[in-house]
Coordinates of N, CA and C in Angstrom, one line a residue:
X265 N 26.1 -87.1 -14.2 CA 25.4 -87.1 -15.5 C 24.3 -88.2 -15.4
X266 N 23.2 -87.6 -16.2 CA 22.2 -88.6 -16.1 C 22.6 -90.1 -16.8
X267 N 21.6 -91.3 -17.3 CA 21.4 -92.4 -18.1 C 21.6 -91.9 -19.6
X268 N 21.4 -90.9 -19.5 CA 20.8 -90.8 -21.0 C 21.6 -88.9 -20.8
X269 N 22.2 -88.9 -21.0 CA 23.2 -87.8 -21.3 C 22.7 -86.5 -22.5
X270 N 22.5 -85.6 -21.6 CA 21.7 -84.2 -22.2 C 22.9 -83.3 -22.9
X271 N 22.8 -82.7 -23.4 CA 23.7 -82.0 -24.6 C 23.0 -80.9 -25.1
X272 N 23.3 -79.8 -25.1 CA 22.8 -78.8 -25.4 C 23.9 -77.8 -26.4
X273 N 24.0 -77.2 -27.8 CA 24.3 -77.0 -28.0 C 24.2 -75.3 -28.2
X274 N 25.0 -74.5 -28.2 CA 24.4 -73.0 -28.3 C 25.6 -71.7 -29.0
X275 N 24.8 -71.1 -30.0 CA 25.0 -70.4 -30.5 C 24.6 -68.8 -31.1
X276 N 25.0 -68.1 -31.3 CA 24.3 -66.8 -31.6 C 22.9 -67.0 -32.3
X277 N 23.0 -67.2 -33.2 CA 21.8 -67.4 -34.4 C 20.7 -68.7 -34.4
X278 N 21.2 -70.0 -33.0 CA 21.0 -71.1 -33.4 C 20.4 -71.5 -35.4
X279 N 21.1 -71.0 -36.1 CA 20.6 -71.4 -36.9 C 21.4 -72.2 -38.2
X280 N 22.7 -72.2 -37.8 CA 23.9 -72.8 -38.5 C 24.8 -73.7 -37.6
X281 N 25.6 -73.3 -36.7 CA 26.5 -74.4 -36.1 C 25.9 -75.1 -35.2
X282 N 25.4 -74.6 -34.3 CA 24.7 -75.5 -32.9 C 23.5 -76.3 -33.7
X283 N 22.8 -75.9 -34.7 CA 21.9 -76.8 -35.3 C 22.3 -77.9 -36.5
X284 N 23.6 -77.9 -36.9 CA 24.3 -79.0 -37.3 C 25.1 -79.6 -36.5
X285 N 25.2 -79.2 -35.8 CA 26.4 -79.5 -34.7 C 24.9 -81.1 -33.8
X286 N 23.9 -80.2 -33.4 CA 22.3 -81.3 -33.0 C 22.1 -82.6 -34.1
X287 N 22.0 -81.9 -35.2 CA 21.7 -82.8 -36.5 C 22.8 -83.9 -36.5
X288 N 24.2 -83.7 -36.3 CA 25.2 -84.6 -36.4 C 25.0 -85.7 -35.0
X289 N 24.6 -85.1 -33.8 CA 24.7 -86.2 -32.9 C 23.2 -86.8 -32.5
X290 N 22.3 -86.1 -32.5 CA 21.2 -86.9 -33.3 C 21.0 -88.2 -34.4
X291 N 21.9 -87.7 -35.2 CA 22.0 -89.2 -36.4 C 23.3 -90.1 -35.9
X292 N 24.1 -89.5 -35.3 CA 25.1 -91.0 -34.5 C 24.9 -91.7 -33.3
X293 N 23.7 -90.2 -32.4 CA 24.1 -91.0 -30.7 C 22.4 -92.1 -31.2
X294 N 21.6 -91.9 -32.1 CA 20.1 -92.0 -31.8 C 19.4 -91.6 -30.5
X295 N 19.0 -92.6 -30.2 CA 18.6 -91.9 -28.9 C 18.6 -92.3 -27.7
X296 N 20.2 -92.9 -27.4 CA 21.3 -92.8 -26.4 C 21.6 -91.2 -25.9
X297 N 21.6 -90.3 -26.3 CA 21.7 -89.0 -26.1 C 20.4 -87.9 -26.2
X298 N 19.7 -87.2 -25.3 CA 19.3 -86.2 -25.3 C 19.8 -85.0 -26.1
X299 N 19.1 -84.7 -26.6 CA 20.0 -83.1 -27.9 C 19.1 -82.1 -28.1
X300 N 19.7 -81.1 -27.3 CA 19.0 -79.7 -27.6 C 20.1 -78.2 -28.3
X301 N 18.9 -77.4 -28.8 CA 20.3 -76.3 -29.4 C 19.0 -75.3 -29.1
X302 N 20.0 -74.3 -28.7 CA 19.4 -72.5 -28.6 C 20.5 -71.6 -29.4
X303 N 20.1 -70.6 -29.2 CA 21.0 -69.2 -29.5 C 20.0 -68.1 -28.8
X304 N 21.5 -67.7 -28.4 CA 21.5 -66.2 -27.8 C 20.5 -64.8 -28.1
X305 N 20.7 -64.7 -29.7 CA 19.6 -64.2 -30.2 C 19.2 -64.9 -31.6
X306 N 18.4 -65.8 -31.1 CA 18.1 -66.8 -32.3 C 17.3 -65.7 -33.8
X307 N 17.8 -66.6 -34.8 CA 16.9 -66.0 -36.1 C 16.0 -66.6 -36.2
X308 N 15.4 -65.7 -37.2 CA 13.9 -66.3 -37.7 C 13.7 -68.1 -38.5
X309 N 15.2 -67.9 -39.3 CA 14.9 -69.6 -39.8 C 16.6 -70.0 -39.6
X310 N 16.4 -71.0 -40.1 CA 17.2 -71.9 -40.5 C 18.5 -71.2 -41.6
X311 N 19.9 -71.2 -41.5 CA 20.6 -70.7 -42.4 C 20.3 -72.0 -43.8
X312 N 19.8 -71.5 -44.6 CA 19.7 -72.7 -45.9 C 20.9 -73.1 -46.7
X313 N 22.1 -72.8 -46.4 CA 23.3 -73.4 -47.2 C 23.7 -74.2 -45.7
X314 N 23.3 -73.7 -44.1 CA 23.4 -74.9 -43.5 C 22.6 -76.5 -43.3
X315 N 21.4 -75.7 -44.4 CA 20.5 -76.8 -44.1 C 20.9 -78.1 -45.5
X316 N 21.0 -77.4 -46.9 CA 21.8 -77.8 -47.6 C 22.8 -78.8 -47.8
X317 N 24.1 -78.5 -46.4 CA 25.0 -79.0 -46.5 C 25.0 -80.4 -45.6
X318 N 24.1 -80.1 -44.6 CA 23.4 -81.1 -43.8 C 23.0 -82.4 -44.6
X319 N 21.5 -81.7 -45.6 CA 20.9 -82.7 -46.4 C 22.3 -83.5 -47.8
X320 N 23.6 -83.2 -47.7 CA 24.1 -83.9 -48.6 C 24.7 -84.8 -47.8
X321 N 25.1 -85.2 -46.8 CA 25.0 -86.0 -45.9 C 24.1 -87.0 -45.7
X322 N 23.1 -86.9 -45.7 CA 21.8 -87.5 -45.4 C 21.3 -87.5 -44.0
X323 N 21.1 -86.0 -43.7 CA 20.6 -85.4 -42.3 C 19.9 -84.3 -42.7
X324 N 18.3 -84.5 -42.3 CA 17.3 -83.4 -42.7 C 17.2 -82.8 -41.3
X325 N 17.8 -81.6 -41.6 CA 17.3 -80.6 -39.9 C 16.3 -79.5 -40.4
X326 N 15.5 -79.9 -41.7 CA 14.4 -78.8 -41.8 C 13.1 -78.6 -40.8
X327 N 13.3 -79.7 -40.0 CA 12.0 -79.3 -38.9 C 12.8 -78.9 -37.6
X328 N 13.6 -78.4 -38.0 CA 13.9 -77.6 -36.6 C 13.5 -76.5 -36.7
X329 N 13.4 -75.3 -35.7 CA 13.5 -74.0 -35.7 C 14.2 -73.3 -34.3
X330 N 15.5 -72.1 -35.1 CA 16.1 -71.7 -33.9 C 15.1 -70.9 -32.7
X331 N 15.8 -71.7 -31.8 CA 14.8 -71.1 -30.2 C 16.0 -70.3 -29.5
X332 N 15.2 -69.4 -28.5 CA 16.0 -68.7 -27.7 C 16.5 -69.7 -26.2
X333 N 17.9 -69.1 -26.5 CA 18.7 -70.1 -24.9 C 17.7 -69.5 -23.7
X334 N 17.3 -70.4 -22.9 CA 16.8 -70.3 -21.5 C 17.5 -70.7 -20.4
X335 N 17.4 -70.1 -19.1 CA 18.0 -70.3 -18.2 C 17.8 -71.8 -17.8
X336 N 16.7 -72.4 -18.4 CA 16.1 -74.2 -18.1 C 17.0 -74.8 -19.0
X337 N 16.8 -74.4 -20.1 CA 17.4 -75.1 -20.9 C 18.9 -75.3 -20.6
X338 N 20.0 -74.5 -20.2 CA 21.0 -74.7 -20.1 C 21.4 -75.4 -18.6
X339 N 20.2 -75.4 -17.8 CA 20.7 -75.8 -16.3 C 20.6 -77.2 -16.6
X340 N 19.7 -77.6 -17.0 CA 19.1 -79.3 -17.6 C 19.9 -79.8 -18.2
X341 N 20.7 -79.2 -19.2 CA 22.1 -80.0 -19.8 C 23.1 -80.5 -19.0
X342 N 23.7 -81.7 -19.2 CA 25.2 -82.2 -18.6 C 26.3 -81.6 -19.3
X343 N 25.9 -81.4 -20.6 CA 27.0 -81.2 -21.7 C 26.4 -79.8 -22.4
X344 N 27.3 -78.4 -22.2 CA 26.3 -77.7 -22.9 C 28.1 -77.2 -23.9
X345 N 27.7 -77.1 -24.8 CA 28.9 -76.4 -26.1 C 28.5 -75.3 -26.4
X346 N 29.2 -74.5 -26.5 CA 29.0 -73.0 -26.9 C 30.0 -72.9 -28.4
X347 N 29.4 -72.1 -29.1 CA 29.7 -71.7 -30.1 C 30.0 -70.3 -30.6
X348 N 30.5 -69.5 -29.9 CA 31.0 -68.4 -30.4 C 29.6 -67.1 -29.7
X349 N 28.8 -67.9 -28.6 CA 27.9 -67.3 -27.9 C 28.7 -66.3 -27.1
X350 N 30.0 -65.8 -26.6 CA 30.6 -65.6 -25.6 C 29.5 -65.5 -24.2
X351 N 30.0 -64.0 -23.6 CA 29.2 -64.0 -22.4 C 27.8 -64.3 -22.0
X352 N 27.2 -64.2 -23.4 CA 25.8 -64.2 -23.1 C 25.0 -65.6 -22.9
X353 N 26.3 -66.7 -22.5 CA 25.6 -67.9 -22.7 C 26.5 -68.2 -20.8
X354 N 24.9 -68.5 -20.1 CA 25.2 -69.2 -18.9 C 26.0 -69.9 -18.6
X355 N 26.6 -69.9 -17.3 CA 27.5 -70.9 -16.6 C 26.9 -71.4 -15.4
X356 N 27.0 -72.7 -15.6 CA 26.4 -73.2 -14.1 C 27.3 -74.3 -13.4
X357 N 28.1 -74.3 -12.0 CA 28.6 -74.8 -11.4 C 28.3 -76.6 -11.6
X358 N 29.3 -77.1 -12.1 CA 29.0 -78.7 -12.1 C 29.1 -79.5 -13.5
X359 N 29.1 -78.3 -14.4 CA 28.1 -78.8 -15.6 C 29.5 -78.7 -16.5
X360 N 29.5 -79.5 -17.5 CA 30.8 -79.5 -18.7 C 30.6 -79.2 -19.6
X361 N 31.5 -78.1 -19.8 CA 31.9 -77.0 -21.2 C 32.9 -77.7 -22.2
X362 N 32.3 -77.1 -23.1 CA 33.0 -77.0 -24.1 C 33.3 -75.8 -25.3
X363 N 34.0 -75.4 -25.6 CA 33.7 -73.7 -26.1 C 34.4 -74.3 -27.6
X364 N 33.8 -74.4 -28.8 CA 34.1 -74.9 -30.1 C 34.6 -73.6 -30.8
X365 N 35.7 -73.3 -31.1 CA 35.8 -72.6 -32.3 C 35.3 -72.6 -33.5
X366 N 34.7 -72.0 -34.3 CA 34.5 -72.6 -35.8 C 33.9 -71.3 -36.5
X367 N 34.0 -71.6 -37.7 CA 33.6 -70.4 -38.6 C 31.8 -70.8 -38.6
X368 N 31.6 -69.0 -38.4 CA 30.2 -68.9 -38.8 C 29.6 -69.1 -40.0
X369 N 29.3 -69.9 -40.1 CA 28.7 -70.4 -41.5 C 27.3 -69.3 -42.6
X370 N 27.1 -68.5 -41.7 CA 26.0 -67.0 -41.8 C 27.0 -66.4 -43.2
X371 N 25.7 -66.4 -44.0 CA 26.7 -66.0 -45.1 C 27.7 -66.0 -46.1
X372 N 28.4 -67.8 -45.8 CA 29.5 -68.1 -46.2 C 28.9 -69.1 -47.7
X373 N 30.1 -69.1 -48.8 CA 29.8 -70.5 -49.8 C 29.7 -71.6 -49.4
X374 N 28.7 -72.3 -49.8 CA 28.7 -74.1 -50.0 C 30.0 -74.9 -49.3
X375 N 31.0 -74.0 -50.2 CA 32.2 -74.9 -49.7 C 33.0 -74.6 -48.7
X376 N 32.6 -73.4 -48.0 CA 33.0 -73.5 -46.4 C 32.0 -74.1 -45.8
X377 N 30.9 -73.6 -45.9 CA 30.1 -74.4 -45.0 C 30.2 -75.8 -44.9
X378 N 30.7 -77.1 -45.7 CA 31.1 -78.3 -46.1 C 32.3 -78.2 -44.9
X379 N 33.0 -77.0 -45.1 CA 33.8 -77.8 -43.9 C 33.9 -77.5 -42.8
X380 N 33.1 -76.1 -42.1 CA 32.6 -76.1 -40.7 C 31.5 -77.6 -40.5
X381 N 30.8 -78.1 -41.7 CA 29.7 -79.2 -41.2 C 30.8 -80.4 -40.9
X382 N 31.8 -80.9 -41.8 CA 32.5 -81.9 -41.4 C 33.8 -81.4 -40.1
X383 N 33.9 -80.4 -39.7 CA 34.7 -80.5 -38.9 C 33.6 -80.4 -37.1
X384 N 32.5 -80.2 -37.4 CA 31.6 -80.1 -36.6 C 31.2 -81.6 -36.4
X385 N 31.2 -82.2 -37.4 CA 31.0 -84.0 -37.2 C 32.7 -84.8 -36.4
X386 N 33.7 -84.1 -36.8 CA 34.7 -84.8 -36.4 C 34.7 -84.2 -34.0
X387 N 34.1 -83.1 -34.1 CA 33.8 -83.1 -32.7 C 32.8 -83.5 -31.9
X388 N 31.6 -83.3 -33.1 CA 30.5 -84.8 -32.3 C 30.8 -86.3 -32.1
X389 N 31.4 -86.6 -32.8 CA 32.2 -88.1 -32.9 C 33.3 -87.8 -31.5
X390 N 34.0 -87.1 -30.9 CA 34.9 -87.2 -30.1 C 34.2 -86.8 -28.6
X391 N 33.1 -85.7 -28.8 CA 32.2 -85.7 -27.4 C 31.0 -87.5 -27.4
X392 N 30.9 -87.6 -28.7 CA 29.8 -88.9 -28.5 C 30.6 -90.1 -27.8
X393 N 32.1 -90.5 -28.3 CA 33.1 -91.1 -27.5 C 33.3 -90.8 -26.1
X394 N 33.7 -89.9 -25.5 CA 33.7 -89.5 -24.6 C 32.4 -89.6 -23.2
X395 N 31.4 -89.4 -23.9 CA 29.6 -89.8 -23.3 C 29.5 -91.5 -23.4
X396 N 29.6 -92.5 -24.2 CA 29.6 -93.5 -24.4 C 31.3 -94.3 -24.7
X397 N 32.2 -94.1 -23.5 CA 33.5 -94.6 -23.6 C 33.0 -96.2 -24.0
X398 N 34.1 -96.7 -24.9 CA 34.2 -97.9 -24.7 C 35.1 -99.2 -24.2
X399 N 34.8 -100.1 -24.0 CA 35.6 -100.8 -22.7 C 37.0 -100.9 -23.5

């Protein structure tokens, strides 16, 4: 792993979990951590009850936009987390997985989304520990 530890997060839609899932370690690691997100077949925007749930927090991910996973993108990561991408998201020899369970937030109320966002913050906090152990 490099100095500065790359993280890629990926999902179907990038437009709900892997992009709060970015937004959460973005606002904890600053910029001790490299943070990228794709999807498999990315949408057009942003899911807005994920963006929403984000902003009550006090984390603006409105200038993101979901991109399509690239074979660069996923080789360049140390840390890539998959999100419910199954097969369609690369493996590359060397590199550390993590396969998150979580509910798709695509179409769900306010108040699931609230808790795919906070239980998505309780695994950035445990991968950001793990990237930056302390003595």
């Amino acid at each position: 792993m490099s100095d500065k530890p790359r993280v890629l997060f990926v999902c179907v839609h990038n437009a709900g979990r892997s992009q709060m899932a970015a937004g959460w370690l973005r606002h904890l690691a600053g910029d001790t951590v490299e943070v990228r997100s794709a999807g498999s077949e990315p949408a057009d925007q942003l899911n807005p009850v994920a963006v929403e749930a984000m902003r009550e927090v006090g984390i603006d991910i409105t200038d993101q936009v979901p991109v399509r996973l690239t074979w660069d993108a996923a080789e360049a990561g140390d840390v890539i987390v998959t999100m419910g991408c199954g097969d369609t998201c690369p493996v590359f020899p060397g590199k550390r997985y993590e396969d998150w369970k979580l509910t798709d937030p695509a179409g769900q109320p306010i108040d699931v989304v609230r808790q795919v966002r906070d239980d998505i913050r309780a695994r950035v906090e445990k991968l950001l520990g793990d990237l930056h152990p302390q003595p």
